[in-house]
Amino acid sequence: GINAEYMGLMSVLAACLKTMANAERRGKRQVIVRPSSKVIIRFLRVMQKHGYIGDFEIVDNHRGGKIVINLNGRLNKTGVISPRYFVPLSSIEKWVTNILPSRQFGFIVLTTSRGIMDHEEARRKPLMVSTEKTLQCENVGGKILGFFY
């Protein structure tokens, strides 16, 4: 069912992030994670955008694929948040304070109706919601996937 699929996705992401964190701690410049998944790739893109990892390459070998990730020494800690809570943006600050060591660095990654993004991008992207009479501007909430700093 959908829940088992969800758990599968989460454990694949969790394993990927754990592998990366271990490699980073051992001073490795490169790490290979498998299998590849859309969620992992989007999570990595968020990390890359903020300079926490270097380039990565998706190698499709028809067995679930693998990803070769170049590390740059900037990743201190990363992981999934489980269970995946739905967080309205109004209460994201509380999560930021609880999960990240400082408001100055690190990101929480959310899966939203607008895709996978970090908490700052989610805060910046108001969602236009049209009700019958008015066009309202709402910030998007999402389920917390994980974090990195």
CSV table of N, CA, C and O in Angstrom, one decimal, residues 8-83:
chain,number,residue,atom,x,y,z
A,8,GLY,N,9.3,2.7,2.4
A,8,GLY,CA,10.4,2.3,1.5
A,8,GLY,C,11.2,3.5,1.0
A,8,GLY,O,12.4,3.5,1.1
A,9,LEU,N,10.5,4.5,0.5
A,9,LEU,CA,11.1,5.7,0.1
A,9,LEU,C,11.9,6.4,1.2
A,9,LEU,O,13.1,6.8,0.9
A,10,MET,N,11.4,6.5,2.3
A,10,MET,CA,12.1,7.1,3.5
A,10,MET,C,13.3,6.3,3.8
A,10,MET,O,14.3,6.9,4.1
A,11,SER,N,13.2,5.0,3.8
A,11,SER,CA,14.4,4.3,4.3
A,11,SER,C,15.5,4.4,3.2
A,11,SER,O,16.7,4.4,3.6
A,12,VAL,N,15.1,4.4,1.9
A,12,VAL,CA,16.1,4.6,0.9
A,12,VAL,C,16.8,6.0,1.0
A,12,VAL,O,18.0,6.1,1.0
A,13,LEU,N,16.0,7.0,1.3
A,13,LEU,CA,16.6,8.4,1.5
A,13,LEU,C,17.5,8.4,2.8
A,13,LEU,O,18.6,8.9,2.8
A,14,ALA,N,17.0,7.7,3.9
A,14,ALA,CA,17.7,7.7,5.1
A,14,ALA,C,19.1,7.0,4.9
A,14,ALA,O,20.1,7.5,5.4
A,15,ALA,N,19.1,5.9,4.2
A,15,ALA,CA,20.3,5.2,3.9
A,15,ALA,C,21.3,6.0,3.1
A,15,ALA,O,22.5,6.1,3.4
A,16,CYS,N,20.8,6.7,2.1
A,16,CYS,CA,21.6,7.6,1.3
A,16,CYS,C,22.2,8.7,2.1
A,16,CYS,O,23.5,8.9,2.1
A,17,LEU,N,21.5,9.4,3.0
A,17,LEU,CA,22.0,10.5,3.8
A,17,LEU,C,23.0,10.0,4.8
A,17,LEU,O,24.0,10.6,5.1
A,18,LYS,N,22.7,8.8,5.4
A,18,LYS,CA,23.7,8.2,6.3
A,18,LYS,C,25.0,7.9,5.7
A,18,LYS,O,26.1,8.1,6.2
A,19,THR,N,24.9,7.3,4.5
A,19,THR,CA,26.1,6.9,3.7
A,19,THR,C,27.0,8.2,3.4
A,19,THR,O,28.2,8.2,3.6
A,20,MET,N,26.3,9.3,3.0
A,20,MET,CA,26.9,10.5,2.7
A,20,MET,C,27.6,11.1,4.0
A,20,MET,O,28.8,11.5,4.0
A,21,ALA,N,26.9,11.1,5.1
A,21,ALA,CA,27.4,11.7,6.3
A,21,ALA,C,28.6,10.9,6.8
A,21,ALA,O,29.6,11.5,7.3
A,22,ASN,N,28.6,9.6,6.7
A,22,ASN,CA,29.7,8.7,7.1
A,22,ASN,C,30.9,9.0,6.2
A,22,ASN,O,32.1,9.1,6.7
A,23,ALA,N,30.7,9.1,4.9
A,23,ALA,CA,31.8,9.3,4.0
A,23,ALA,C,32.4,10.7,4.3
A,23,ALA,O,33.7,10.9,4.3
A,24,GLU,N,31.6,11.7,4.5
A,24,GLU,CA,32.0,13.0,4.8
A,24,GLU,C,32.9,13.1,6.1
A,24,GLU,O,33.9,13.7,6.2
A,25,ARG,N,32.4,12.3,7.1
A,25,ARG,CA,33.1,12.2,8.4
A,25,ARG,C,34.5,11.6,8.2
A,25,ARG,O,35.4,12.0,8.9
A,26,ARG,N,34.6,10.6,7.3
A,26,ARG,CA,35.9,10.0,7.1
A,26,ARG,C,36.8,10.7,6.1
A,26,ARG,O,37.8,10.2,5.7
A,27,GLY,N,36.3,11.9,5.7
A,27,GLY,CA,37.1,12.7,4.8
A,27,GLY,C,37.1,12.3,3.3
A,27,GLY,O,38.0,12.7,2.6
A,28,LYS,N,36.2,11.5,2.9
A,28,LYS,CA,36.1,11.0,1.5
A,28,LYS,C,35.7,12.2,0.6
A,28,LYS,O,34.9,13.0,1.0
A,29,ARG,N,36.2,12.2,-0.6
A,29,ARG,CA,35.9,13.2,-1.5
A,29,ARG,C,34.7,12.8,-2.4
A,29,ARG,O,34.1,13.6,-3.1
A,30,GLN,N,34.4,11.5,-2.4
A,30,GLN,CA,33.4,11.0,-3.3
A,30,GLN,C,32.7,9.8,-2.6
A,30,GLN,O,33.3,9.1,-1.9
A,31,VAL,N,31.4,9.7,-2.9
A,31,VAL,CA,30.6,8.6,-2.3
A,31,VAL,C,29.6,8.1,-3.3
A,31,VAL,O,29.1,8.9,-4.2
A,32,ILE,N,29.4,6.8,-3.3
A,32,ILE,CA,28.4,6.2,-4.2
A,32,ILE,C,27.2,5.8,-3.4
A,32,ILE,O,27.4,5.0,-2.4
A,33,VAL,N,26.0,6.2,-3.8
A,33,VAL,CA,24.8,5.7,-3.1
A,33,VAL,C,23.9,5.0,-4.1
A,33,VAL,O,23.9,5.3,-5.3
A,34,ARG,N,23.3,4.0,-3.6
A,34,ARG,CA,22.3,3.3,-4.4
A,34,ARG,C,21.2,2.8,-3.5
A,34,ARG,O,21.4,2.6,-2.4
A,35,PRO,N,20.0,2.6,-4.0
A,35,PRO,CA,19.5,2.9,-5.4
A,35,PRO,C,19.3,4.4,-5.5
A,35,PRO,O,19.3,5.1,-4.5
A,36,SER,N,19.1,4.8,-6.7
A,36,SER,CA,18.8,6.2,-7.0
A,36,SER,C,17.3,6.4,-6.9
A,36,SER,O,16.6,5.4,-7.2
A,37,SER,N,16.8,7.5,-6.6
A,37,SER,CA,15.3,7.8,-6.6
A,37,SER,C,15.1,9.2,-6.8
A,37,SER,O,16.0,10.1,-6.6
A,38,LYS,N,13.9,9.6,-7.3
A,38,LYS,CA,13.6,11.0,-7.6
A,38,LYS,C,13.7,11.8,-6.4
A,38,LYS,O,14.2,12.9,-6.4
A,39,VAL,N,13.2,11.3,-5.2
A,39,VAL,CA,13.3,12.0,-4.0
A,39,VAL,C,14.7,12.3,-3.6
A,39,VAL,O,15.1,13.5,-3.2
A,40,ILE,N,15.6,11.3,-3.7
A,40,ILE,CA,17.0,11.5,-3.4
A,40,ILE,C,17.6,12.6,-4.3
A,40,ILE,O,18.3,13.5,-3.8
A,41,ILE,N,17.4,12.5,-5.6
A,41,ILE,CA,17.9,13.4,-6.5
A,41,ILE,C,17.5,14.8,-6.2
A,41,ILE,O,18.3,15.8,-6.2
A,42,ARG,N,16.2,15.0,-5.9
A,42,ARG,CA,15.7,16.4,-5.6
A,42,ARG,C,16.3,16.9,-4.3
A,42,ARG,O,16.6,18.1,-4.1
A,43,PHE,N,16.5,16.0,-3.3
A,43,PHE,CA,17.1,16.3,-2.0
A,43,PHE,C,18.5,16.8,-2.3
A,43,PHE,O,19.0,17.8,-1.7
A,44,LEU,N,19.3,16.0,-3.1
A,44,LEU,CA,20.7,16.4,-3.4
A,44,LEU,C,20.7,17.7,-4.1
A,44,LEU,O,21.7,18.5,-3.9
A,45,ARG,N,19.8,18.0,-5.0
A,45,ARG,CA,19.8,19.3,-5.7
A,45,ARG,C,19.7,20.5,-4.7
A,45,ARG,O,20.3,21.5,-4.9
A,46,VAL,N,18.9,20.3,-3.7
A,46,VAL,CA,18.7,21.3,-2.7
A,46,VAL,C,20.1,21.5,-2.0
A,46,VAL,O,20.5,22.6,-1.8
A,47,MET,N,20.7,20.4,-1.6
A,47,MET,CA,22.0,20.5,-0.9
A,47,MET,C,23.1,21.2,-1.8
A,47,MET,O,23.8,22.0,-1.4
A,48,GLN,N,23.0,20.8,-3.1
A,48,GLN,CA,24.0,21.3,-4.1
A,48,GLN,C,23.8,22.8,-4.3
A,48,GLN,O,24.7,23.6,-4.3
A,49,LYS,N,22.5,23.2,-4.4
A,49,LYS,CA,22.2,24.6,-4.6
A,49,LYS,C,22.8,25.5,-3.5
A,49,LYS,O,23.2,26.6,-3.7
A,50,HIS,N,22.9,25.0,-2.3
A,50,HIS,CA,23.4,25.7,-1.1
A,50,HIS,C,24.9,25.5,-0.9
A,50,HIS,O,25.4,25.9,0.1
A,51,GLY,N,25.5,24.7,-1.8
A,51,GLY,CA,27.0,24.5,-1.7
A,51,GLY,C,27.4,23.5,-0.7
A,51,GLY,O,28.6,23.4,-0.3
A,52,TYR,N,26.5,22.6,-0.2
A,52,TYR,CA,26.9,21.6,0.8
A,52,TYR,C,27.5,20.4,0.2
A,52,TYR,O,28.1,19.6,0.9
A,53,ILE,N,27.2,20.1,-1.1
A,53,ILE,CA,27.9,19.1,-1.8
A,53,ILE,C,28.3,19.6,-3.2
A,53,ILE,O,27.8,20.6,-3.6
A,54,GLY,N,29.2,18.9,-3.9
A,54,GLY,CA,29.6,19.3,-5.2
A,54,GLY,C,28.7,18.7,-6.2
A,54,GLY,O,27.5,18.4,-6.0
A,55,ASP,N,29.3,18.4,-7.4
A,55,ASP,CA,28.5,17.8,-8.5
A,55,ASP,C,28.1,16.3,-8.1
A,55,ASP,O,28.8,15.7,-7.3
A,56,PHE,N,27.0,15.9,-8.7
A,56,PHE,CA,26.7,14.4,-8.6
A,56,PHE,C,26.3,13.9,-10.0
A,56,PHE,O,25.8,14.7,-10.8
A,57,GLU,N,26.5,12.6,-10.2
A,57,GLU,CA,26.1,12.0,-11.4
A,57,GLU,C,25.3,10.8,-11.2
A,57,GLU,O,25.5,10.0,-10.3
A,58,ILE,N,24.2,10.7,-12.0
A,58,ILE,CA,23.3,9.6,-11.9
A,58,ILE,C,23.7,8.5,-12.9
A,58,ILE,O,23.8,8.8,-14.1
A,59,VAL,N,24.0,7.4,-12.4
A,59,VAL,CA,24.5,6.3,-13.3
A,59,VAL,C,23.3,5.3,-13.3
A,59,VAL,O,23.0,4.6,-12.3
A,60,ASP,N,22.7,5.2,-14.4
A,60,ASP,CA,21.6,4.2,-14.6
A,60,ASP,C,22.1,2.9,-15.1
A,60,ASP,O,22.4,2.8,-16.2
A,61,ASN,N,22.2,1.9,-14.2
A,61,ASN,CA,22.7,0.6,-14.6
A,61,ASN,C,21.5,-0.4,-14.6
A,61,ASN,O,21.7,-1.6,-14.5
A,62,HIS,N,20.3,0.1,-14.7
A,62,HIS,CA,19.1,-0.7,-14.8
A,62,HIS,C,18.9,-1.7,-13.6
A,62,HIS,O,18.2,-2.6,-13.7
A,63,ARG,N,19.6,-1.4,-12.5
A,63,ARG,CA,19.3,-2.1,-11.3
A,63,ARG,C,19.0,-1.1,-10.2
A,63,ARG,O,19.5,-1.2,-9.1
A,64,GLY,N,18.1,-0.2,-10.5
A,64,GLY,CA,17.8,0.8,-9.6
A,64,GLY,C,18.7,2.0,-9.6
A,64,GLY,O,18.4,3.1,-9.1
A,65,GLY,N,19.8,1.9,-10.4
A,65,GLY,CA,20.6,3.1,-10.6
A,65,GLY,C,21.5,3.4,-9.3
A,65,GLY,O,21.2,2.9,-8.2
A,66,LYS,N,22.5,4.2,-9.5
A,66,LYS,CA,23.3,4.7,-8.4
A,66,LYS,C,23.7,6.1,-8.7
A,66,LYS,O,23.6,6.6,-9.8
A,67,ILE,N,24.1,6.8,-7.6
A,67,ILE,CA,24.5,8.2,-7.8
A,67,ILE,C,25.9,8.4,-7.2
A,67,ILE,O,26.2,7.9,-6.1
A,68,VAL,N,26.8,9.0,-8.0
A,68,VAL,CA,28.1,9.3,-7.6
A,68,VAL,C,28.1,10.7,-7.2
A,68,VAL,O,27.8,11.6,-8.0
A,69,ILE,N,28.4,11.0,-5.9
A,69,ILE,CA,28.3,12.3,-5.3
A,69,ILE,C,29.7,12.8,-4.9
A,69,ILE,O,30.5,12.1,-4.2
A,70,ASN,N,30.1,14.0,-5.4
A,70,ASN,CA,31.3,14.6,-5.0
A,70,ASN,C,31.1,15.4,-3.7
A,70,ASN,O,30.2,16.3,-3.7
A,71,LEU,N,31.9,15.1,-2.7
A,71,LEU,CA,31.7,15.8,-1.4
A,71,LEU,C,32.7,17.0,-1.3
A,71,LEU,O,33.8,16.9,-1.9
A,72,ASN,N,32.4,18.0,-0.6
A,72,ASN,CA,33.3,19.2,-0.5
A,72,ASN,C,33.7,19.5,0.9
A,72,ASN,O,34.2,20.6,1.1
A,73,GLY,N,33.4,18.7,1.9
A,73,GLY,CA,33.8,18.9,3.2
A,73,GLY,C,32.9,19.9,4.0
A,73,GLY,O,33.1,20.2,5.1
A,74,ARG,N,31.8,20.3,3.4
A,74,ARG,CA,30.9,21.2,4.1
A,74,ARG,C,29.7,20.6,4.8
A,74,ARG,O,29.0,21.3,5.6
A,75,LEU,N,29.5,19.3,4.6
A,75,LEU,CA,28.3,18.7,5.2
A,75,LEU,C,28.7,18.2,6.6
A,75,LEU,O,29.5,17.4,6.8
A,76,ASN,N,28.0,18.8,7.6
A,76,ASN,CA,28.3,18.4,9.0
A,76,ASN,C,27.4,17.2,9.4
A,76,ASN,O,27.8,16.2,10.0
A,77,LYS,N,26.1,17.4,9.1
A,77,LYS,CA,25.1,16.4,9.6
A,77,LYS,C,23.9,16.5,8.6
A,77,LYS,O,23.5,17.6,8.1
A,78,THR,N,23.3,15.3,8.4
A,78,THR,CA,22.1,15.3,7.5
A,78,THR,C,21.3,14.0,7.9
A,78,THR,O,21.9,13.1,8.5
A,79,GLY,N,20.0,14.1,7.7
A,79,GLY,CA,19.2,12.9,8.1
A,79,GLY,C,17.8,13.2,7.7
A,79,GLY,O,17.4,14.3,7.3
A,80,VAL,N,17.0,12.1,7.9
A,80,VAL,CA,15.6,12.3,7.6
A,80,VAL,C,14.8,12.6,8.9
A,80,VAL,O,15.4,12.3,10.0
A,81,ILE,N,13.7,13.1,8.8
A,81,ILE,CA,12.8,13.3,10.0
A,81,ILE,C,11.6,12.4,9.8
A,81,ILE,O,11.0,12.4,8.8
A,82,SER,N,11.5,11.5,10.8
A,82,SER,CA,10.4,10.5,10.6
A,82,SER,C,9.7,10.4,12.0
A,82,SER,O,10.3,10.4,13.0
A,83,PRO,N,8.4,10.3,12.0
A,83,PRO,CA,7.5,10.3,10.8
A,83,PRO,C,7.5,11.7,10.1
A,83,PRO,O,8.0,12.6,10.7
